[in-house]
Amino acid sequence: MKKIIKKANLAGFCYGVKRALDLTTNIKKENPEKNVFILGELIHNNQVIENLKSLGITVIQDVEEIKDPQNSICVIRTHGATPEDINKIKAKGCKILDATCVDVKKVQEKAKSLIEEGYKLIIIGKNNHPEVIAIKAHAEENTNENAIVLASADDVLHYKEEIKNAKKIGIVIQTTQKTENLQNILAIVSQYAKELKVYNTICKTTSNRQSEAKTLAQEVDLMIVVGSKTSANTSHLSEILSTITRTIHIETEKEIENYNNLIAKANSIGITAGASTPEYIINNVIRAIESKGENIK
């Protein structure tokens, strides 16, 4: 029997990722004689990063790595950068191209405004994620206030007294977080907060992608999530879908061989992908499955 393969409509690049890639590749085309650096990985996808390198665009981890700044352009990645790093780049005399996602910018602004309005700020997200690091740094700029970062409901208890003692609590969320995580944390924080203001800053694309994928997962025997293992939104997709049906998370079609047995047993397969996964990689995965036909063992 021929396998049914269903691809999610919202799989692959979101508008923020596409915008960042277009800005970065275009600036190099327009300035071939200049050095183009990206402070950190532009997006979390190894194949895209390798392609950017092939175009002569260099990924750096520290501002001090910028060489010949007067003849250089430094790209701020989709996740944003701290005010400190931005000021260091400017001080070097290096031109800046800001490719920060528009939705991430909004979170930075809302986080900053909450602290300015006297709220104790809570950021829901992964403490070491570059987006969260930048949000926290922008919010704390020019203030003595420190934001709290909560990755899960379990973290709330660690800050229980601080939350209880605050006059009012303000919350923003990393744009790629799971809605369920937000709900679980709010359920506990609301027990201790005297006054609570919440900005649900999970980006609409992320919410819609997760919702569509959950529906698709209910219709198939196996879900395949395509994208980098270091991508937060891709990993969250895999976590969510694994509670609904059997799910595997792969970066490229090369990993298909590791799951031949699972694919052979599945009559229907759903394919989705993270916001930083190129369309060609998704299509390569589909072709790899189709090419096996009924000979998968």
mmCIF file of C-alpha atoms in Angstrom:
data_model
loop_
_atom_site.group_PDB
_atom_site.id
_atom_site.type_symbol
_atom_site.label_atom_id
_atom_site.label_comp_id
_atom_site.label_asym_id
_atom_site.label_seq_id
_atom_site.Cartn_x
_atom_site.Cartn_y
_atom_site.Cartn_z
ATOM 1 C CA MET A 1 0.000 0.000 0.000
ATOM 2 C CA LYS A 2 1.350 3.419 -0.963
ATOM 3 C CA LYS A 3 2.271 5.582 1.997
ATOM 4 C CA ILE A 4 0.368 8.787 2.635
ATOM 5 C CA ILE A 5 2.723 11.711 3.250
ATOM 6 C CA LYS A 6 1.183 14.950 4.512
ATOM 7 C CA LYS A 7 3.237 18.120 4.721
ATOM 8 C CA ALA A 8 2.146 20.923 7.055
ATOM 9 C CA ASN A 9 1.370 24.197 5.311
ATOM 10 C CA LEU A 10 3.284 26.178 7.926
ATOM 11 C CA ALA A 11 6.497 24.151 7.787
ATOM 12 C CA GLY A 12 9.721 26.068 7.180
ATOM 13 C CA PHE A 13 10.874 29.681 7.165
ATOM 14 C CA CYS A 14 8.836 32.277 9.037
ATOM 15 C CA TYR A 15 8.828 35.867 7.799
ATOM 16 C CA GLY A 16 11.412 36.945 10.426
ATOM 17 C CA VAL A 17 13.910 34.327 9.284
ATOM 18 C CA LYS A 18 13.328 35.059 5.594
ATOM 19 C CA ARG A 19 13.756 38.784 6.214
ATOM 20 C CA ALA A 20 17.020 38.240 8.099
ATOM 21 C CA LEU A 21 18.438 35.997 5.375
ATOM 22 C CA ASP A 22 17.431 38.398 2.614
ATOM 23 C CA LEU A 23 18.963 41.366 4.463
ATOM 24 C CA THR A 24 22.211 39.520 5.132
ATOM 25 C CA THR A 25 22.748 38.035 1.672
ATOM 26 C CA ASN A 26 21.753 41.274 -0.041
ATOM 27 C CA ILE A 27 24.141 43.404 2.034
ATOM 28 C CA LYS A 28 27.020 41.165 0.958
ATOM 29 C CA LYS A 29 25.979 41.326 -2.713
ATOM 30 C CA GLU A 30 25.735 45.111 -2.493
ATOM 31 C CA ASN A 31 29.066 45.424 -0.667
ATOM 32 C CA PRO A 32 31.308 42.642 -2.028
ATOM 33 C CA GLU A 33 34.455 44.509 -0.969
ATOM 34 C CA LYS A 34 33.378 44.792 2.681
ATOM 35 C CA ASN A 35 33.696 42.269 5.478
ATOM 36 C CA VAL A 36 30.275 41.056 6.628
ATOM 37 C CA PHE A 37 30.102 39.581 10.119
ATOM 38 C CA ILE A 38 27.152 38.106 12.022
ATOM 39 C CA LEU A 39 27.285 38.342 15.815
ATOM 40 C CA GLY A 40 26.257 34.778 16.648
ATOM 41 C CA GLU A 41 24.410 32.428 14.303
ATOM 42 C CA LEU A 42 21.867 34.381 12.246
ATOM 43 C CA ILE A 43 19.365 31.556 12.740
ATOM 44 C CA HIS A 44 19.653 28.104 14.280
ATOM 45 C CA ASN A 45 20.260 26.001 11.193
ATOM 46 C CA ASN A 46 23.647 24.501 10.359
ATOM 47 C CA GLN A 47 22.992 24.224 6.617
ATOM 48 C CA VAL A 48 22.028 27.901 6.339
ATOM 49 C CA ILE A 49 25.079 28.975 8.344
ATOM 50 C CA GLU A 50 27.371 26.944 6.077
ATOM 51 C CA ASN A 51 25.777 28.537 3.012
ATOM 52 C CA LEU A 52 26.330 32.028 4.444
ATOM 53 C CA LYS A 53 29.976 31.159 5.059
ATOM 54 C CA SER A 54 30.311 30.067 1.434
ATOM 55 C CA LEU A 55 29.166 33.559 0.424
ATOM 56 C CA GLY A 56 31.995 35.086 2.434
ATOM 57 C CA ILE A 57 29.895 36.000 5.475
ATOM 58 C CA THR A 58 31.626 35.279 8.785
ATOM 59 C CA VAL A 59 29.942 34.225 12.028
ATOM 60 C CA ILE A 60 31.638 35.620 15.136
ATOM 61 C CA GLN A 61 30.894 35.037 18.820
ATOM 62 C CA ASP A 62 32.485 38.197 20.200
ATOM 63 C CA VAL A 63 32.592 41.808 19.018
ATOM 64 C CA GLU A 64 36.377 41.787 19.449
ATOM 65 C CA GLU A 65 36.589 39.389 16.487
ATOM 66 C CA ILE A 66 35.557 42.176 14.085
ATOM 67 C CA LYS A 67 38.577 42.932 11.906
ATOM 68 C CA ASP A 68 39.059 46.196 9.983
ATOM 69 C CA PRO A 69 35.829 47.686 11.421
ATOM 70 C CA GLN A 70 35.876 50.728 9.151
ATOM 71 C CA ASN A 71 35.501 48.380 6.199
ATOM 72 C CA SER A 72 33.045 46.022 7.866
ATOM 73 C CA ILE A 73 29.324 45.481 8.436
ATOM 74 C CA CYS A 74 28.073 43.590 11.485
ATOM 75 C CA VAL A 75 24.677 41.903 11.313
ATOM 76 C CA ILE A 76 22.559 41.606 14.463
ATOM 77 C CA ARG A 77 20.931 38.192 14.274
ATOM 78 C CA THR A 78 17.211 37.398 14.455
ATOM 79 C CA HIS A 79 17.410 36.787 18.217
ATOM 80 C CA GLY A 80 18.730 40.287 18.851
ATOM 81 C CA ALA A 81 21.819 41.428 20.758
ATOM 82 C CA THR A 82 22.498 43.096 24.091
ATOM 83 C CA PRO A 83 22.793 46.908 24.260
ATOM 84 C CA GLU A 84 26.354 46.398 25.492
ATOM 85 C CA ASP A 85 27.359 44.507 22.350
ATOM 86 C CA ILE A 86 25.570 46.974 20.093
ATOM 87 C CA ASN A 87 27.420 49.873 21.746
ATOM 88 C CA LYS A 88 30.744 48.038 21.377
ATOM 89 C CA ILE A 89 30.143 47.598 17.641
ATOM 90 C CA LYS A 90 29.297 51.295 17.259
ATOM 91 C CA ALA A 91 32.381 52.290 19.267
ATOM 92 C CA LYS A 92 34.531 50.347 16.825
ATOM 93 C CA GLY A 93 33.134 52.420 13.975
ATOM 94 C CA CYS A 94 31.586 49.367 12.335
ATOM 95 C CA LYS A 95 28.328 49.713 10.426
ATOM 96 C CA ILE A 96 25.391 47.748 11.896
ATOM 97 C CA LEU A 97 22.671 45.887 9.990
ATOM 98 C CA ASP A 98 19.888 45.025 12.426
ATOM 99 C CA ALA A 99 18.166 41.777 11.408
ATOM 100 C CA THR A 100 16.450 41.287 14.772
ATOM 101 C CA CYS A 101 13.014 39.744 14.256
ATOM 102 C CA VAL A 102 10.256 42.349 14.506
ATOM 103 C CA ASP A 103 8.419 40.187 17.051
ATOM 104 C CA VAL A 104 11.551 39.889 19.208
ATOM 105 C CA LYS A 105 11.944 43.682 19.090
ATOM 106 C CA LYS A 106 8.401 44.012 20.441
ATOM 107 C CA VAL A 107 9.225 41.717 23.356
ATOM 108 C CA GLN A 108 12.316 43.794 24.158
ATOM 109 C CA GLU A 109 10.211 46.965 24.154
ATOM 110 C CA LYS A 110 7.436 45.486 26.309
ATOM 111 C CA ALA A 111 9.939 44.054 28.788
ATOM 112 C CA LYS A 112 11.626 47.445 29.099
ATOM 113 C CA SER A 113 8.306 49.261 29.538
ATOM 114 C CA LEU A 114 7.202 46.896 32.322
ATOM 115 C CA ILE A 115 10.315 47.635 34.373
ATOM 116 C CA GLU A 116 9.899 51.370 33.722
ATOM 117 C CA GLU A 117 6.301 51.101 35.012
ATOM 118 C CA GLY A 118 7.505 49.565 38.266
ATOM 119 C CA TYR A 119 6.736 45.905 37.562
ATOM 120 C CA LYS A 120 8.996 43.088 38.682
ATOM 121 C CA LEU A 121 9.787 41.521 35.327
ATOM 122 C CA ILE A 122 9.519 37.809 34.625
ATOM 123 C CA ILE A 123 10.708 36.452 31.277
ATOM 124 C CA ILE A 124 9.397 32.995 30.416
ATOM 125 C CA GLY A 125 12.004 31.217 28.323
ATOM 126 C CA LYS A 126 15.363 29.474 28.356
ATOM 127 C CA ASN A 127 17.901 31.386 30.418
ATOM 128 C CA ASN A 128 20.818 30.709 28.037
ATOM 129 C CA HIS A 129 18.907 31.310 24.797
ATOM 130 C CA PRO A 130 20.259 34.340 22.857
ATOM 131 C CA GLU A 131 16.777 35.836 22.478
ATOM 132 C CA VAL A 132 16.177 35.727 26.231
ATOM 133 C CA ILE A 133 19.669 37.069 27.000
ATOM 134 C CA ALA A 134 18.989 40.062 24.729
ATOM 135 C CA ILE A 135 15.475 40.676 26.103
ATOM 136 C CA LYS A 136 16.782 40.637 29.674
ATOM 137 C CA ALA A 137 19.676 42.961 28.847
ATOM 138 C CA HIS A 138 17.448 45.505 27.085
ATOM 139 C CA ALA A 139 14.954 45.468 29.956
ATOM 140 C CA GLU A 140 17.647 45.967 32.606
ATOM 141 C CA GLU A 141 19.483 48.705 30.715
ATOM 142 C CA ASN A 142 19.774 51.932 32.750
ATOM 143 C CA THR A 143 18.112 50.399 35.805
ATOM 144 C CA ASN A 144 19.150 48.541 38.942
ATOM 145 C CA GLU A 145 16.284 46.073 38.543
ATOM 146 C CA ASN A 146 16.991 42.421 37.728
ATOM 147 C CA ALA A 147 14.549 40.357 35.684
ATOM 148 C CA ILE A 148 13.633 36.797 36.628
ATOM 149 C CA VAL A 149 13.873 34.104 33.940
ATOM 150 C CA LEU A 150 11.599 31.064 34.295
ATOM 151 C CA ALA A 151 12.133 28.084 31.997
ATOM 152 C CA SER A 152 9.443 25.902 33.548
ATOM 153 C CA ALA A 153 6.797 25.753 36.259
ATOM 154 C CA ASP A 154 9.340 24.121 38.570
ATOM 155 C CA ASP A 155 11.440 27.299 38.491
ATOM 156 C CA VAL A 156 8.636 29.376 40.038
ATOM 157 C CA LEU A 157 9.147 27.921 43.509
ATOM 158 C CA HIS A 158 12.771 29.073 43.508
ATOM 159 C CA TYR A 159 11.556 32.681 43.171
ATOM 160 C CA LYS A 160 8.378 32.313 45.245
ATOM 161 C CA GLU A 161 9.357 34.794 47.961
ATOM 162 C CA GLU A 162 10.597 37.367 45.455
ATOM 163 C CA ILE A 163 7.305 37.125 43.557
ATOM 164 C CA LYS A 164 5.247 37.349 46.761
ATOM 165 C CA ASN A 165 7.159 40.432 47.942
ATOM 166 C CA ALA A 166 6.804 42.319 44.658
ATOM 167 C CA LYS A 167 4.067 44.966 44.487
ATOM 168 C CA LYS A 168 3.256 43.941 40.937
ATOM 169 C CA ILE A 169 4.521 41.354 38.451
ATOM 170 C CA GLY A 170 4.896 41.820 34.684
ATOM 171 C CA ILE A 171 5.468 38.923 32.301
ATOM 172 C CA VAL A 172 6.752 38.555 28.737
ATOM 173 C CA ILE A 173 7.500 35.304 26.904
ATOM 174 C CA GLN A 174 10.255 34.157 24.557
ATOM 175 C CA THR A 175 8.633 34.242 21.107
ATOM 176 C CA THR A 176 9.196 30.530 20.405
ATOM 177 C CA GLN A 177 7.882 29.162 23.706
ATOM 178 C CA LYS A 178 5.132 26.561 24.018
ATOM 179 C CA THR A 179 1.700 27.872 24.977
ATOM 180 C CA GLU A 180 1.424 25.023 27.484
ATOM 181 C CA ASN A 181 4.555 26.227 29.273
ATOM 182 C CA LEU A 182 3.114 29.715 29.579
ATOM 183 C CA GLN A 183 -0.128 28.331 31.000
ATOM 184 C CA ASN A 184 1.639 26.070 33.500
ATOM 185 C CA ILE A 185 3.851 28.879 34.811
ATOM 186 C CA LEU A 186 0.994 31.387 35.018
ATOM 187 C CA ALA A 187 -1.070 28.922 37.040
ATOM 188 C CA ILE A 188 1.561 29.010 39.796
ATOM 189 C CA VAL A 189 2.742 32.637 39.552
ATOM 190 C CA SER A 190 -0.862 33.846 39.845
ATOM 191 C CA GLN A 191 -1.084 32.189 43.272
ATOM 192 C CA TYR A 192 1.659 34.447 44.657
ATOM 193 C CA ALA A 193 1.427 37.701 42.684
ATOM 194 C CA LYS A 194 -0.536 40.610 44.174
ATOM 195 C CA GLU A 195 -0.965 42.241 40.768
ATOM 196 C CA LEU A 196 -0.187 40.568 37.464
ATOM 197 C CA LYS A 197 0.237 41.959 33.954
ATOM 198 C CA VAL A 198 0.945 39.502 31.153
ATOM 199 C CA TYR A 199 2.008 40.166 27.574
ATOM 200 C CA ASN A 200 1.599 36.954 25.587
ATOM 201 C CA THR A 201 4.511 37.576 23.237
ATOM 202 C CA ILE A 202 4.642 34.097 21.712
ATOM 203 C CA CYS A 203 4.717 34.981 18.033
ATOM 204 C CA LYS A 204 1.548 34.206 16.093
ATOM 205 C CA THR A 205 3.467 32.180 13.522
ATOM 206 C CA THR A 206 4.826 29.917 16.278
ATOM 207 C CA SER A 207 1.362 29.438 17.791
ATOM 208 C CA ASN A 208 -0.227 28.691 14.429
ATOM 209 C CA ARG A 209 2.597 26.313 13.456
ATOM 210 C CA GLN A 210 2.188 24.361 16.704
ATOM 211 C CA SER A 211 -1.611 24.269 16.375
ATOM 212 C CA GLU A 212 -1.519 23.030 12.774
ATOM 213 C CA ALA A 213 1.106 20.408 13.595
ATOM 214 C CA LYS A 214 -0.952 19.088 16.521
ATOM 215 C CA THR A 215 -3.958 18.637 14.227
ATOM 216 C CA LEU A 216 -1.813 16.865 11.654
ATOM 217 C CA ALA A 217 -0.302 14.587 14.312
ATOM 218 C CA GLN A 218 -3.774 13.297 15.173
ATOM 219 C CA GLU A 219 -4.230 12.146 11.564
ATOM 220 C CA VAL A 220 -1.003 10.178 11.019
ATOM 221 C CA ASP A 221 0.954 7.226 12.388
ATOM 222 C CA LEU A 222 4.270 9.058 12.460
ATOM 223 C CA MET A 223 5.343 12.714 12.616
ATOM 224 C CA ILE A 224 8.702 13.875 11.314
ATOM 225 C CA VAL A 225 9.948 17.249 12.569
ATOM 226 C CA VAL A 226 12.710 18.690 10.382
ATOM 227 C CA GLY A 227 15.175 21.245 11.675
ATOM 228 C CA SER A 228 18.186 21.985 13.829
ATOM 229 C CA LYS A 229 18.463 20.315 17.239
ATOM 230 C CA THR A 230 19.585 23.701 18.616
ATOM 231 C CA SER A 231 16.455 25.490 17.363
ATOM 232 C CA ALA A 232 14.066 26.218 20.237
ATOM 233 C CA ASN A 233 10.882 26.361 18.161
ATOM 234 C CA THR A 234 11.800 23.137 16.318
ATOM 235 C CA SER A 235 12.576 21.271 19.533
ATOM 236 C CA HIS A 236 9.315 22.481 21.057
ATOM 237 C CA LEU A 237 7.437 21.146 18.039
ATOM 238 C CA SER A 238 8.966 17.743 18.596
ATOM 239 C CA GLU A 239 8.153 17.816 22.321
ATOM 240 C CA ILE A 240 4.529 18.781 21.691
ATOM 241 C CA LEU A 241 3.898 16.235 18.928
ATOM 242 C CA SER A 242 5.515 13.348 20.805
ATOM 243 C CA THR A 243 2.633 13.533 23.295
ATOM 244 C CA ILE A 244 0.164 12.930 20.442
ATOM 245 C CA THR A 245 1.802 10.355 18.167
ATOM 246 C CA ARG A 246 5.183 8.752 17.513
ATOM 247 C CA THR A 247 7.529 11.565 16.539
ATOM 248 C CA ILE A 248 11.099 11.816 15.300
ATOM 249 C CA HIS A 249 13.243 14.959 14.999
ATOM 250 C CA ILE A 250 15.840 15.070 12.234
ATOM 251 C CA GLU A 251 18.024 17.802 10.766
ATOM 252 C CA THR A 252 18.318 16.494 7.196
ATOM 253 C CA GLU A 253 17.327 13.567 4.989
ATOM 254 C CA LYS A 254 20.623 11.860 5.889
ATOM 255 C CA GLU A 255 19.090 10.795 9.214
ATOM 256 C CA ILE A 256 16.176 8.976 7.575
ATOM 257 C CA GLU A 257 18.210 5.755 7.472
ATOM 258 C CA ASN A 258 18.226 5.709 11.285
ATOM 259 C CA TYR A 259 14.437 5.351 11.321
ATOM 260 C CA ASN A 260 13.779 2.904 8.461
ATOM 261 C CA ASN A 261 11.878 0.535 10.724
ATOM 262 C CA LEU A 262 9.522 3.216 12.055
ATOM 263 C CA ILE A 263 8.902 4.593 8.565
ATOM 264 C CA ALA A 264 8.214 1.112 7.198
ATOM 265 C CA LYS A 265 5.507 0.514 9.797
ATOM 266 C CA ALA A 266 3.773 3.860 9.266
ATOM 267 C CA ASN A 267 0.988 3.980 6.678
ATOM 268 C CA SER A 268 0.696 7.744 7.043
ATOM 269 C CA ILE A 269 3.459 10.230 7.803
ATOM 270 C CA GLY A 270 3.168 13.900 8.688
ATOM 271 C CA ILE A 271 6.002 16.334 7.964
ATOM 272 C CA THR A 272 6.508 19.660 9.700
ATOM 273 C CA ALA A 273 9.561 21.855 10.268
ATOM 274 C CA GLY A 274 10.875 24.661 12.399
ATOM 275 C CA ALA A 275 10.905 28.321 11.413
ATOM 276 C CA SER A 276 14.599 28.183 10.493
ATOM 277 C CA THR A 277 14.405 25.134 8.210
ATOM 278 C CA PRO A 278 14.884 25.802 4.460
ATOM 279 C CA GLU A 279 12.238 24.494 2.058
ATOM 280 C CA TYR A 280 14.784 22.435 0.099
ATOM 281 C CA ILE A 281 15.679 20.396 3.195
ATOM 282 C CA ILE A 282 12.004 19.617 3.864
ATOM 283 C CA ASN A 283 11.570 18.538 0.236
ATOM 284 C CA ASN A 284 14.710 16.399 0.427
ATOM 285 C CA VAL A 285 13.230 14.550 3.414
ATOM 286 C CA ILE A 286 9.978 13.918 1.541
ATOM 287 C CA ARG A 287 11.866 12.666 -1.529
ATOM 288 C CA ALA A 288 14.015 10.395 0.623
ATOM 289 C CA ILE A 289 10.900 8.757 2.078
ATOM 290 C CA GLU A 290 9.172 8.482 -1.301
ATOM 291 C CA SER A 291 12.267 6.955 -2.908
ATOM 292 C CA LYS A 292 12.151 3.991 -0.545
ATOM 293 C CA GLY A 293 8.719 2.978 -1.791
ATOM 294 C CA GLU A 294 7.720 -0.353 -0.250
ATOM 295 C CA ASN A 295 11.325 -1.504 0.163
ATOM 296 C CA ILE A 296 11.889 0.095 3.562
ATOM 297 C CA LYS A 297 13.118 -2.522 6.044
#
